[in-house]
């Protein structure tokens, strides 16, 4: 399982500091919520941990067991789901899943058929993603994160666009299918992170 260490982590956009001086350890197998008001830096920190945007100062160290993971290779261990991530809508579901999992690989015990079944998208296999409802797209974003061969799962506002049935699906999937993973959830909704065992309150790190 992956361990994440933040050392004086800070991010600034132009002249405004989003967060500063975060020293925090996400232990292997831990489940942590990033909470705070809108604009407190939850999503920004998640993107920094994912390697999508660099810190302005400080460091993020990744470890697998006792071995350090280089910054050039940490993406291999990370899977992220977020509302702002785009899906290739001209692809059918089948085309997209084949493309995605050719790079990421399946979670142990899964294959294309089992992933589609787990996302309840059996009837949409040959449908273009542009014709999916917003809830179907969100289940797909979550599914490619949760069912990929990754040791660190990063979830940003995971129940966006999900109805009651979709929220139940998310909560059950987290409960039963994320064993062996370190999990970080950026959210202000308790229904999205109620299973977490730690809470990093981002408001404390505002400049």
mmCIF file of C-alpha atoms in Angstrom:
data_model
loop_
_atom_site.group_PDB
_atom_site.id
_atom_site.type_symbol
_atom_site.label_atom_id
_atom_site.label_comp_id
_atom_site.label_asym_id
_atom_site.label_seq_id
_atom_site.Cartn_x
_atom_site.Cartn_y
_atom_site.Cartn_z
ATOM 1 C CA UNK A 1 0.000 0.000 0.000
ATOM 2 C CA UNK A 2 1.093 3.548 -0.706
ATOM 3 C CA UNK A 3 2.131 6.092 1.921
ATOM 4 C CA UNK A 4 2.090 9.836 1.162
ATOM 5 C CA UNK A 5 4.183 12.387 3.070
ATOM 6 C CA UNK A 6 3.605 16.125 2.695
ATOM 7 C CA UNK A 7 6.484 18.380 3.788
ATOM 8 C CA UNK A 8 5.669 22.093 4.037
ATOM 9 C CA UNK A 9 3.390 21.681 1.040
ATOM 10 C CA UNK A 10 2.157 24.988 -0.355
ATOM 11 C CA UNK A 11 0.371 26.163 -3.499
ATOM 12 C CA UNK A 12 -0.054 29.676 -4.845
ATOM 13 C CA UNK A 13 -1.936 30.949 -7.875
ATOM 14 C CA UNK A 14 -0.441 34.271 -8.914
ATOM 15 C CA UNK A 15 -0.364 36.277 -5.670
ATOM 16 C CA UNK A 16 -2.862 34.210 -3.667
ATOM 17 C CA UNK A 17 -1.820 31.277 -1.492
ATOM 18 C CA UNK A 18 -4.376 28.483 -1.666
ATOM 19 C CA UNK A 19 -2.731 26.580 1.206
ATOM 20 C CA UNK A 20 0.606 26.747 3.000
ATOM 21 C CA UNK A 21 2.841 24.665 5.260
ATOM 22 C CA UNK A 22 0.997 21.360 5.242
ATOM 23 C CA UNK A 23 2.947 18.664 7.075
ATOM 24 C CA UNK A 24 0.920 15.480 6.975
ATOM 25 C CA UNK A 25 1.325 11.734 6.561
ATOM 26 C CA UNK A 26 -1.294 9.578 4.832
ATOM 27 C CA UNK A 27 -0.416 6.114 6.195
ATOM 28 C CA UNK A 28 -0.619 3.021 3.994
ATOM 29 C CA UNK A 29 -4.210 1.808 3.766
ATOM 30 C CA UNK A 30 -5.609 4.907 5.466
ATOM 31 C CA UNK A 31 -8.825 6.639 4.433
ATOM 32 C CA UNK A 32 -8.648 10.403 4.759
ATOM 33 C CA UNK A 33 -11.141 13.177 4.039
ATOM 34 C CA UNK A 34 -9.966 16.586 2.842
ATOM 35 C CA UNK A 35 -12.597 18.969 4.184
ATOM 36 C CA UNK A 36 -13.068 22.735 4.280
ATOM 37 C CA UNK A 37 -15.050 25.604 2.832
ATOM 38 C CA UNK A 38 -15.258 26.185 -0.906
ATOM 39 C CA UNK A 39 -11.932 27.638 -2.021
ATOM 40 C CA UNK A 40 -9.992 26.126 0.870
ATOM 41 C CA UNK A 41 -7.803 24.087 -1.481
ATOM 42 C CA UNK A 42 -9.258 20.579 -1.282
ATOM 43 C CA UNK A 43 -9.314 19.945 -5.023
ATOM 44 C CA UNK A 44 -6.027 21.735 -5.549
ATOM 45 C CA UNK A 45 -4.243 19.561 -3.000
ATOM 46 C CA UNK A 46 -5.756 16.444 -4.553
ATOM 47 C CA UNK A 47 -4.456 17.506 -7.976
ATOM 48 C CA UNK A 48 -1.013 18.159 -6.478
ATOM 49 C CA UNK A 49 -0.929 14.680 -4.923
ATOM 50 C CA UNK A 50 -2.021 13.221 -8.270
ATOM 51 C CA UNK A 51 0.833 15.039 -9.998
ATOM 52 C CA UNK A 52 -1.531 17.057 -12.205
ATOM 53 C CA UNK A 53 -0.295 20.374 -10.877
ATOM 54 C CA UNK A 54 3.002 21.155 -9.093
ATOM 55 C CA UNK A 55 3.386 22.549 -5.612
ATOM 56 C CA UNK A 56 4.708 26.090 -5.366
ATOM 57 C CA UNK A 57 6.940 24.996 -2.497
ATOM 58 C CA UNK A 58 7.438 21.965 -0.287
ATOM 59 C CA UNK A 59 7.534 18.308 -1.238
ATOM 60 C CA UNK A 60 5.350 15.237 -1.661
ATOM 61 C CA UNK A 61 7.033 11.887 -1.024
ATOM 62 C CA UNK A 62 5.497 8.589 -2.124
ATOM 63 C CA UNK A 63 6.391 5.217 -0.636
ATOM 64 C CA UNK A 64 5.375 1.659 -1.401
ATOM 65 C CA UNK A 65 6.244 -0.322 1.708
ATOM 66 C CA UNK A 66 9.706 0.914 2.694
ATOM 67 C CA UNK A 67 10.735 1.826 -0.867
ATOM 68 C CA UNK A 68 10.439 5.367 -2.217
ATOM 69 C CA UNK A 69 8.555 5.916 -5.466
ATOM 70 C CA UNK A 70 10.192 8.381 -7.834
ATOM 71 C CA UNK A 71 8.207 11.374 -9.069
ATOM 72 C CA UNK A 72 8.575 10.002 -12.598
ATOM 73 C CA UNK A 73 6.814 6.744 -11.682
ATOM 74 C CA UNK A 74 4.240 7.610 -9.039
ATOM 75 C CA UNK A 75 1.470 7.969 -11.639
ATOM 76 C CA UNK A 76 1.551 4.186 -12.050
ATOM 77 C CA UNK A 77 0.146 3.782 -8.536
ATOM 78 C CA UNK A 78 -2.471 6.554 -8.644
ATOM 79 C CA UNK A 79 -6.055 6.637 -9.890
ATOM 80 C CA UNK A 80 -8.254 9.743 -9.663
ATOM 81 C CA UNK A 81 -11.916 10.578 -10.162
ATOM 82 C CA UNK A 82 -13.140 14.180 -10.303
ATOM 83 C CA UNK A 83 -16.022 16.132 -11.887
ATOM 84 C CA UNK A 84 -13.602 18.297 -13.890
ATOM 85 C CA UNK A 85 -11.926 15.335 -15.620
ATOM 86 C CA UNK A 86 -13.148 14.956 -19.193
ATOM 87 C CA UNK A 87 -14.247 11.720 -20.834
ATOM 88 C CA UNK A 88 -13.642 11.067 -24.566
ATOM 89 C CA UNK A 89 -17.289 11.387 -25.508
ATOM 90 C CA UNK A 90 -16.827 10.276 -29.125
ATOM 91 C CA UNK A 91 -15.818 6.809 -27.831
ATOM 92 C CA UNK A 92 -18.280 4.067 -27.071
ATOM 93 C CA UNK A 93 -18.071 2.631 -23.576
ATOM 94 C CA UNK A 94 -16.392 -0.494 -24.943
ATOM 95 C CA UNK A 95 -13.779 1.518 -26.880
ATOM 96 C CA UNK A 96 -12.997 3.733 -23.912
ATOM 97 C CA UNK A 97 -12.644 0.909 -21.402
ATOM 98 C CA UNK A 98 -10.353 -1.042 -23.722
ATOM 99 C CA UNK A 99 -8.237 2.091 -24.189
ATOM 100 C CA UNK A 100 -8.122 3.016 -20.493
ATOM 101 C CA UNK A 101 -7.309 -0.430 -19.149
ATOM 102 C CA UNK A 102 -4.626 -1.005 -21.761
ATOM 103 C CA UNK A 103 -2.646 1.620 -19.838
ATOM 104 C CA UNK A 104 -3.795 1.176 -16.250
ATOM 105 C CA UNK A 105 -4.643 -2.499 -15.917
ATOM 106 C CA UNK A 106 -7.536 -4.034 -13.999
ATOM 107 C CA UNK A 107 -7.893 -4.348 -10.276
ATOM 108 C CA UNK A 108 -7.142 -7.911 -9.225
ATOM 109 C CA UNK A 109 -10.088 -10.163 -9.937
ATOM 110 C CA UNK A 110 -11.628 -7.898 -12.565
ATOM 111 C CA UNK A 111 -11.853 -7.830 -16.332
ATOM 112 C CA UNK A 112 -13.805 -5.704 -18.797
ATOM 113 C CA UNK A 113 -17.034 -7.666 -18.346
ATOM 114 C CA UNK A 114 -16.874 -7.531 -14.536
ATOM 115 C CA UNK A 115 -16.109 -3.789 -14.529
ATOM 116 C CA UNK A 116 -19.069 -3.021 -16.798
ATOM 117 C CA UNK A 117 -21.300 -5.186 -14.623
ATOM 118 C CA UNK A 118 -20.045 -3.533 -11.434
ATOM 119 C CA UNK A 119 -20.867 -0.067 -12.851
ATOM 120 C CA UNK A 120 -24.363 -1.232 -13.948
ATOM 121 C CA UNK A 121 -23.605 -0.150 -17.509
ATOM 122 C CA UNK A 122 -24.247 -3.501 -19.220
ATOM 123 C CA UNK A 123 -26.808 -2.007 -21.608
ATOM 124 C CA UNK A 124 -24.521 0.844 -22.668
ATOM 125 C CA UNK A 125 -21.507 -1.094 -23.925
ATOM 126 C CA UNK A 126 -21.849 0.084 -27.525
ATOM 127 C CA UNK A 127 -23.309 3.506 -26.751
ATOM 128 C CA UNK A 128 -21.229 6.655 -27.276
ATOM 129 C CA UNK A 129 -20.346 8.341 -23.999
ATOM 130 C CA UNK A 130 -21.803 11.637 -25.284
ATOM 131 C CA UNK A 131 -25.212 9.967 -25.034
ATOM 132 C CA UNK A 132 -24.757 8.983 -21.383
ATOM 133 C CA UNK A 133 -26.723 10.733 -18.655
ATOM 134 C CA UNK A 134 -24.736 12.781 -16.129
ATOM 135 C CA UNK A 135 -25.175 9.997 -13.571
ATOM 136 C CA UNK A 136 -23.855 7.356 -15.973
ATOM 137 C CA UNK A 137 -20.815 9.505 -16.733
ATOM 138 C CA UNK A 138 -20.125 9.907 -13.022
ATOM 139 C CA UNK A 139 -20.382 6.165 -12.406
ATOM 140 C CA UNK A 140 -17.953 5.674 -15.284
ATOM 141 C CA UNK A 141 -15.482 8.202 -13.824
ATOM 142 C CA UNK A 142 -15.677 6.467 -10.462
ATOM 143 C CA UNK A 143 -15.517 3.013 -12.005
ATOM 144 C CA UNK A 144 -12.301 3.566 -13.974
ATOM 145 C CA UNK A 145 -10.757 4.889 -10.758
ATOM 146 C CA UNK A 146 -11.977 2.227 -8.354
ATOM 147 C CA UNK A 147 -11.478 -0.774 -10.638
ATOM 148 C CA UNK A 148 -8.033 0.158 -11.960
ATOM 149 C CA UNK A 149 -4.885 -1.511 -10.684
ATOM 150 C CA UNK A 150 -3.885 1.362 -8.380
ATOM 151 C CA UNK A 151 -2.755 1.571 -4.763
ATOM 152 C CA UNK A 152 -3.723 5.225 -4.186
ATOM 153 C CA UNK A 153 -7.306 6.298 -4.951
ATOM 154 C CA UNK A 154 -8.116 10.020 -5.106
ATOM 155 C CA UNK A 155 -11.789 11.036 -5.168
ATOM 156 C CA UNK A 156 -13.025 14.601 -5.600
ATOM 157 C CA UNK A 157 -16.722 15.193 -4.830
ATOM 158 C CA UNK A 158 -17.500 11.598 -5.810
ATOM 159 C CA UNK A 159 -21.309 11.706 -5.649
ATOM 160 C CA UNK A 160 -21.688 14.701 -7.982
ATOM 161 C CA UNK A 161 -24.622 14.006 -10.362
ATOM 162 C CA UNK A 162 -25.524 10.740 -8.607
ATOM 163 C CA UNK A 163 -29.086 10.041 -7.503
ATOM 164 C CA UNK A 164 -29.993 8.093 -4.358
ATOM 165 C CA UNK A 165 -29.385 4.761 -6.098
ATOM 166 C CA UNK A 166 -26.040 5.987 -7.410
ATOM 167 C CA UNK A 167 -24.977 7.215 -3.976
ATOM 168 C CA UNK A 168 -25.853 3.834 -2.484
ATOM 169 C CA UNK A 169 -23.783 2.192 -5.232
ATOM 170 C CA UNK A 170 -20.811 4.443 -4.442
ATOM 171 C CA UNK A 171 -20.952 3.770 -0.720
ATOM 172 C CA UNK A 172 -21.253 0.011 -1.191
ATOM 173 C CA UNK A 173 -18.425 -0.050 -3.745
ATOM 174 C CA UNK A 174 -16.122 1.847 -1.398
ATOM 175 C CA UNK A 175 -17.036 -0.496 1.435
ATOM 176 C CA UNK A 176 -16.480 -3.747 -0.422
ATOM 177 C CA UNK A 177 -14.017 -3.098 -3.259
ATOM 178 C CA UNK A 178 -11.220 -0.798 -2.092
ATOM 179 C CA UNK A 179 -9.291 -3.179 0.131
ATOM 180 C CA UNK A 180 -5.520 -2.772 -0.006
ATOM 181 C CA UNK A 181 -5.706 0.854 -1.150
ATOM 182 C CA UNK A 182 -4.889 4.211 0.392
ATOM 183 C CA UNK A 183 -7.887 6.491 -0.133
ATOM 184 C CA UNK A 184 -8.202 10.311 -0.081
ATOM 185 C CA UNK A 185 -11.580 12.015 -0.558
ATOM 186 C CA UNK A 186 -12.017 15.769 -1.104
ATOM 187 C CA UNK A 187 -15.523 16.681 0.002
ATOM 188 C CA UNK A 188 -17.845 18.674 2.216
ATOM 189 C CA UNK A 189 -20.536 15.982 2.132
ATOM 190 C CA UNK A 190 -20.464 13.451 4.975
ATOM 191 C CA UNK A 191 -22.143 10.876 2.732
ATOM 192 C CA UNK A 192 -19.007 10.937 0.558
ATOM 193 C CA UNK A 193 -16.433 10.404 3.314
ATOM 194 C CA UNK A 194 -18.280 8.891 6.286
ATOM 195 C CA UNK A 195 -16.086 5.784 6.036
ATOM 196 C CA UNK A 196 -12.857 7.778 6.480
ATOM 197 C CA UNK A 197 -10.736 7.343 9.606
ATOM 198 C CA UNK A 198 -9.014 10.756 9.436
ATOM 199 C CA UNK A 199 -9.879 14.324 8.463
ATOM 200 C CA UNK A 200 -7.415 16.897 7.098
ATOM 201 C CA UNK A 201 -9.137 20.261 7.561
ATOM 202 C CA UNK A 202 -7.827 22.502 4.797
ATOM 203 C CA UNK A 203 -9.080 25.713 6.396
ATOM 204 C CA UNK A 204 -6.199 25.438 8.893
ATOM 205 C CA UNK A 205 -3.672 25.928 6.098
ATOM 206 C CA UNK A 206 -5.053 29.063 4.518
ATOM 207 C CA UNK A 207 -2.519 31.907 4.322
#
